[in-house]
Amino acid sequence: LDKMSDAEKLGKSNFERMVAEGKKYSKAYVFGTGPSIMKAEEFDFSDGFRIVANTVISDEKIAKHIKPHAIVFGDFVYHIGPSKYAAAFMEQLSAALEAGMYGIVRMDIMPFMVTHFPKFKKQLVGIPLHYFARPNIPNAENYFVKLSNNSLVSYMLPISSAMVDQIFILGCDGRDPKDTLIWKHAKTTHFDDKLTALRETPPSVFR
């Protein structure tokens, strides 16, 4: 990509194709990495468009049951950074994209992703993130989402709302004040063995 405008054009084109696929369903299911995601196998999600947050795919059994259409990612520490944690995530992300999943990412990361993973450029949905804006359901005329402090509010809910009227949520359990990391995660939807590396690689983040 030569310009950011090229990235936005590509991202929007992929977004419109993804939304067209989503509109074939009457509902959407969105999944976070919280402890309640462990209940996923109790339900059938085949009648809706399915979007997962980042490291949900690290639990292969749950991911195989959900069969996501799209994955949201893009945190500079957890997903795009230089840590072993981020490297493990990018390896699994590559496999997910290889299987045909859409990758939803903030627009400023879109050129990086297309440069490093050119064969997935038709699956990467780069979308502008506005810091000071009203909540927005993205469409061709108003193509952006409003910044929030989590993937559910920033991406999964507004993007699902562009497709369907009914949205179900699982695995979004919030954060206990005693938690030392950003969110409370299920053990299998997180790289627990790489948390030390995650904390030490950008030490200022977790002070």
mmCIF file of C-alpha atoms in Angstrom:
data_model
loop_
_atom_site.group_PDB
_atom_site.id
_atom_site.type_symbol
_atom_site.label_atom_id
_atom_site.label_comp_id
_atom_site.label_asym_id
_atom_site.label_seq_id
_atom_site.Cartn_x
_atom_site.Cartn_y
_atom_site.Cartn_z
ATOM 1 C CA LEU A 1 0.000 0.000 0.000
ATOM 2 C CA ASP A 2 1.415 3.384 -1.027
ATOM 3 C CA LYS A 3 -0.838 5.584 1.079
ATOM 4 C CA MET A 4 -3.095 5.416 4.105
ATOM 5 C CA SER A 5 -5.939 6.268 1.720
ATOM 6 C CA ASP A 6 -5.205 3.014 -0.141
ATOM 7 C CA ALA A 7 -5.414 1.140 3.146
ATOM 8 C CA GLU A 8 -8.760 2.727 3.955
ATOM 9 C CA LYS A 9 -10.115 1.932 0.492
ATOM 10 C CA LEU A 10 -9.088 -1.707 0.850
ATOM 11 C CA GLY A 11 -10.392 -1.914 4.418
ATOM 12 C CA LYS A 12 -13.760 -0.461 3.446
ATOM 13 C CA SER A 13 -14.111 -2.807 0.463
ATOM 14 C CA ASN A 14 -13.417 -5.812 2.684
ATOM 15 C CA PHE A 15 -15.801 -4.451 5.325
ATOM 16 C CA GLU A 16 -18.640 -4.161 2.805
ATOM 17 C CA ARG A 17 -18.075 -7.739 1.646
ATOM 18 C CA MET A 18 -17.998 -9.004 5.238
ATOM 19 C CA VAL A 19 -21.184 -7.114 6.129
ATOM 20 C CA ALA A 20 -22.944 -8.540 3.064
ATOM 21 C CA GLU A 21 -22.073 -12.017 4.329
ATOM 22 C CA GLY A 22 -23.268 -11.109 7.836
ATOM 23 C CA LYS A 23 -26.615 -9.873 6.565
ATOM 24 C CA LYS A 24 -27.445 -13.404 5.470
ATOM 25 C CA TYR A 25 -28.059 -14.081 9.166
ATOM 26 C CA SER A 26 -30.702 -12.644 11.498
ATOM 27 C CA LYS A 27 -28.405 -12.504 14.524
ATOM 28 C CA ALA A 28 -24.758 -12.220 15.550
ATOM 29 C CA TYR A 29 -22.720 -13.783 18.328
ATOM 30 C CA VAL A 30 -19.737 -11.960 19.805
ATOM 31 C CA PHE A 31 -17.193 -13.549 22.118
ATOM 32 C CA GLY A 32 -14.688 -12.155 24.597
ATOM 33 C CA THR A 33 -11.900 -14.028 26.368
ATOM 34 C CA GLY A 34 -13.474 -13.959 29.859
ATOM 35 C CA PRO A 35 -14.203 -17.032 32.006
ATOM 36 C CA SER A 36 -17.774 -17.438 30.750
ATOM 37 C CA ILE A 37 -16.404 -18.344 27.303
ATOM 38 C CA MET A 38 -15.878 -21.820 28.766
ATOM 39 C CA LYS A 39 -19.659 -22.316 28.463
ATOM 40 C CA ALA A 40 -19.508 -21.909 24.673
ATOM 41 C CA GLU A 41 -19.769 -25.628 23.976
ATOM 42 C CA GLU A 42 -23.171 -25.689 25.675
ATOM 43 C CA PHE A 43 -24.659 -23.680 22.787
ATOM 44 C CA ASP A 44 -25.118 -23.851 19.024
ATOM 45 C CA PHE A 45 -24.036 -20.656 17.231
ATOM 46 C CA SER A 46 -24.462 -21.842 13.661
ATOM 47 C CA ASP A 47 -27.486 -19.605 13.008
ATOM 48 C CA GLY A 48 -25.550 -16.334 13.394
ATOM 49 C CA PHE A 49 -22.523 -14.352 12.242
ATOM 50 C CA ARG A 50 -19.720 -14.990 14.735
ATOM 51 C CA ILE A 51 -16.997 -12.554 15.817
ATOM 52 C CA VAL A 52 -14.345 -13.400 18.412
ATOM 53 C CA ALA A 53 -11.906 -11.233 20.314
ATOM 54 C CA ASN A 54 -8.231 -11.919 19.664
ATOM 55 C CA THR A 55 -6.953 -14.799 21.864
ATOM 56 C CA VAL A 56 -10.229 -16.742 21.894
ATOM 57 C CA ILE A 57 -8.577 -18.676 19.055
ATOM 58 C CA SER A 58 -5.849 -19.886 21.432
ATOM 59 C CA ASP A 59 -8.358 -22.449 22.733
ATOM 60 C CA GLU A 60 -8.579 -24.691 19.688
ATOM 61 C CA LYS A 61 -11.496 -26.709 21.047
ATOM 62 C CA ILE A 62 -13.660 -23.641 21.685
ATOM 63 C CA ALA A 63 -12.630 -21.999 18.409
ATOM 64 C CA LYS A 64 -13.522 -25.165 16.487
ATOM 65 C CA HIS A 65 -16.947 -25.194 18.159
ATOM 66 C CA ILE A 66 -17.660 -21.493 17.519
ATOM 67 C CA LYS A 67 -16.263 -21.489 13.953
ATOM 68 C CA PRO A 68 -15.715 -17.691 13.856
ATOM 69 C CA HIS A 69 -16.280 -15.670 10.721
ATOM 70 C CA ALA A 70 -14.103 -12.819 12.010
ATOM 71 C CA ILE A 71 -11.551 -11.959 14.679
ATOM 72 C CA VAL A 72 -10.863 -8.552 16.242
ATOM 73 C CA PHE A 73 -7.286 -7.703 17.242
ATOM 74 C CA GLY A 74 -4.754 -4.887 17.233
ATOM 75 C CA ASP A 75 -3.476 -4.112 20.726
ATOM 76 C CA PHE A 76 0.095 -2.812 20.453
ATOM 77 C CA VAL A 77 1.214 -4.755 23.540
ATOM 78 C CA TYR A 78 -0.741 -8.008 23.373
ATOM 79 C CA HIS A 79 -0.989 -8.571 19.617
ATOM 80 C CA ILE A 80 1.391 -6.459 17.525
ATOM 81 C CA GLY A 81 4.250 -5.987 19.997
ATOM 82 C CA PRO A 82 7.729 -7.609 20.194
ATOM 83 C CA SER A 83 6.981 -9.998 23.079
ATOM 84 C CA LYS A 84 6.808 -13.798 22.882
ATOM 85 C CA TYR A 85 3.142 -13.422 23.818
ATOM 86 C CA ALA A 86 2.453 -11.289 20.728
ATOM 87 C CA ALA A 87 4.522 -13.652 18.561
ATOM 88 C CA ALA A 88 2.395 -16.606 19.703
ATOM 89 C CA PHE A 89 -0.772 -14.676 18.911
ATOM 90 C CA MET A 90 0.429 -13.660 15.427
ATOM 91 C CA GLU A 91 1.233 -17.296 14.664
ATOM 92 C CA GLN A 92 -2.310 -18.343 15.557
ATOM 93 C CA LEU A 93 -3.790 -15.338 13.769
ATOM 94 C CA SER A 94 -1.985 -16.342 10.581
ATOM 95 C CA ALA A 95 -3.526 -19.821 10.815
ATOM 96 C CA ALA A 96 -6.995 -18.325 11.410
ATOM 97 C CA LEU A 97 -6.686 -16.061 8.373
ATOM 98 C CA GLU A 98 -5.382 -18.982 6.339
ATOM 99 C CA ALA A 99 -8.613 -20.798 7.214
ATOM 100 C CA GLY A 100 -10.629 -17.903 5.728
ATOM 101 C CA MET A 101 -11.476 -15.764 8.747
ATOM 102 C CA TYR A 102 -11.771 -11.984 8.436
ATOM 103 C CA GLY A 103 -9.333 -9.981 10.543
ATOM 104 C CA ILE A 104 -10.806 -6.745 11.937
ATOM 105 C CA VAL A 105 -8.141 -4.228 12.907
ATOM 106 C CA ARG A 106 -7.734 -0.519 13.600
ATOM 107 C CA MET A 107 -6.830 1.400 10.444
ATOM 108 C CA ASP A 108 -3.389 2.569 11.576
ATOM 109 C CA ILE A 109 -2.295 -1.087 11.774
ATOM 110 C CA MET A 110 -3.768 -2.016 8.375
ATOM 111 C CA PRO A 111 -0.654 -1.075 6.308
ATOM 112 C CA PHE A 112 1.562 -3.109 8.654
ATOM 113 C CA MET A 113 -0.688 -6.148 8.335
ATOM 114 C CA VAL A 114 -0.993 -5.954 4.544
ATOM 115 C CA THR A 115 2.777 -5.496 4.190
ATOM 116 C CA HIS A 116 3.594 -8.513 6.340
ATOM 117 C CA PHE A 117 0.653 -10.695 5.275
ATOM 118 C CA PRO A 118 -0.085 -9.691 1.660
ATOM 119 C CA LYS A 119 -1.861 -12.942 0.847
ATOM 120 C CA PHE A 120 -4.561 -12.029 3.396
ATOM 121 C CA LYS A 121 -5.228 -8.503 2.143
ATOM 122 C CA LYS A 122 -8.771 -9.345 0.987
ATOM 123 C CA GLN A 123 -9.626 -10.566 4.501
ATOM 124 C CA LEU A 124 -8.211 -7.654 6.509
ATOM 125 C CA VAL A 125 -10.915 -5.200 7.560
ATOM 126 C CA GLY A 126 -9.104 -2.022 8.569
ATOM 127 C CA ILE A 127 -11.474 0.505 10.098
ATOM 128 C CA PRO A 128 -10.713 4.055 11.341
ATOM 129 C CA LEU A 129 -10.868 4.564 15.082
ATOM 130 C CA HIS A 130 -12.106 8.039 16.115
ATOM 131 C CA TYR A 131 -11.097 9.273 19.550
ATOM 132 C CA PHE A 132 -13.608 12.096 19.952
ATOM 133 C CA ALA A 133 -16.784 11.078 18.202
ATOM 134 C CA ARG A 134 -20.315 9.941 18.772
ATOM 135 C CA PRO A 135 -21.019 6.196 18.848
ATOM 136 C CA ASN A 136 -21.330 5.015 15.271
ATOM 137 C CA ILE A 137 -22.548 1.987 13.360
ATOM 138 C CA PRO A 138 -20.082 1.961 10.451
ATOM 139 C CA ASN A 139 -21.289 2.144 6.871
ATOM 140 C CA ALA A 140 -19.968 3.365 3.515
ATOM 141 C CA GLU A 141 -20.813 7.010 4.273
ATOM 142 C CA ASN A 142 -19.629 7.078 7.909
ATOM 143 C CA TYR A 143 -16.821 4.567 7.980
ATOM 144 C CA PHE A 144 -15.412 4.614 11.514
ATOM 145 C CA VAL A 145 -15.917 3.315 15.024
ATOM 146 C CA LYS A 146 -15.592 5.262 18.259
ATOM 147 C CA LEU A 147 -12.659 4.527 20.552
ATOM 148 C CA SER A 148 -13.533 2.666 23.729
ATOM 149 C CA ASN A 149 -11.398 0.723 26.200
ATOM 150 C CA ASN A 150 -12.376 -2.707 24.885
ATOM 151 C CA SER A 151 -13.002 -4.639 21.679
ATOM 152 C CA LEU A 152 -16.640 -5.330 22.505
ATOM 153 C CA VAL A 153 -17.722 -1.687 22.560
ATOM 154 C CA SER A 154 -15.231 -0.363 20.000
ATOM 155 C CA TYR A 155 -15.656 -3.041 17.344
ATOM 156 C CA MET A 156 -17.807 -6.094 17.914
ATOM 157 C CA LEU A 157 -21.071 -4.381 18.856
ATOM 158 C CA PRO A 158 -21.057 -1.594 16.222
ATOM 159 C CA ILE A 159 -19.863 -3.900 13.440
ATOM 160 C CA SER A 160 -22.444 -6.554 14.346
ATOM 161 C CA SER A 161 -25.087 -3.800 14.420
ATOM 162 C CA ALA A 162 -24.206 -2.992 10.804
ATOM 163 C CA MET A 163 -25.336 -6.523 9.925
ATOM 164 C CA VAL A 164 -28.148 -7.609 12.237
ATOM 165 C CA ASP A 165 -30.610 -6.402 14.875
ATOM 166 C CA GLN A 166 -30.048 -9.166 17.423
ATOM 167 C CA ILE A 167 -26.672 -9.686 19.135
ATOM 168 C CA PHE A 168 -25.701 -12.248 21.784
ATOM 169 C CA ILE A 169 -22.604 -11.862 23.985
ATOM 170 C CA LEU A 170 -20.465 -14.471 25.753
ATOM 171 C CA GLY A 171 -17.072 -14.233 27.438
ATOM 172 C CA CYS A 172 -17.215 -10.529 28.274
ATOM 173 C CA ASP A 173 -16.938 -10.661 32.050
ATOM 174 C CA GLY A 174 -15.259 -7.344 32.784
ATOM 175 C CA ARG A 175 -12.455 -6.689 35.235
ATOM 176 C CA ASP A 176 -12.225 -7.261 38.962
ATOM 177 C CA PRO A 177 -10.497 -4.347 40.767
ATOM 178 C CA LYS A 178 -7.952 -6.872 42.066
ATOM 179 C CA ASP A 179 -6.970 -8.092 38.589
ATOM 180 C CA THR A 180 -3.365 -7.263 37.684
ATOM 181 C CA LEU A 181 -3.895 -7.419 33.914
ATOM 182 C CA ILE A 182 -6.338 -5.513 31.746
ATOM 183 C CA TRP A 183 -9.182 -8.073 31.827
ATOM 184 C CA LYS A 184 -10.093 -11.303 33.536
ATOM 185 C CA HIS A 185 -9.410 -14.135 31.089
ATOM 186 C CA ALA A 186 -10.268 -17.793 30.927
ATOM 187 C CA LYS A 187 -7.100 -19.858 31.368
ATOM 188 C CA THR A 188 -7.319 -21.365 27.883
ATOM 189 C CA THR A 189 -8.085 -18.139 25.973
ATOM 190 C CA HIS A 190 -4.861 -16.514 27.040
ATOM 191 C CA PHE A 191 -1.183 -17.470 26.741
ATOM 192 C CA ASP A 192 -0.644 -17.987 30.460
ATOM 193 C CA ASP A 193 2.861 -19.384 29.959
ATOM 194 C CA LYS A 194 3.936 -16.151 28.242
ATOM 195 C CA LEU A 195 2.523 -13.602 30.684
ATOM 196 C CA THR A 196 5.915 -12.985 32.289
ATOM 197 C CA ALA A 197 7.392 -12.160 28.888
ATOM 198 C CA LEU A 198 4.422 -9.919 28.169
ATOM 199 C CA ARG A 199 4.979 -7.933 31.364
ATOM 200 C CA GLU A 200 8.739 -7.659 30.954
ATOM 201 C CA THR A 201 8.945 -6.721 27.275
ATOM 202 C CA PRO A 202 7.199 -3.346 27.636
ATOM 203 C CA PRO A 203 7.684 -2.904 31.425
ATOM 204 C CA SER A 204 6.179 0.592 31.595
ATOM 205 C CA VAL A 205 2.751 -0.714 30.570
ATOM 206 C CA PHE A 206 2.225 -2.801 33.699
ATOM 207 C CA ARG A 207 3.746 -0.533 36.334
#
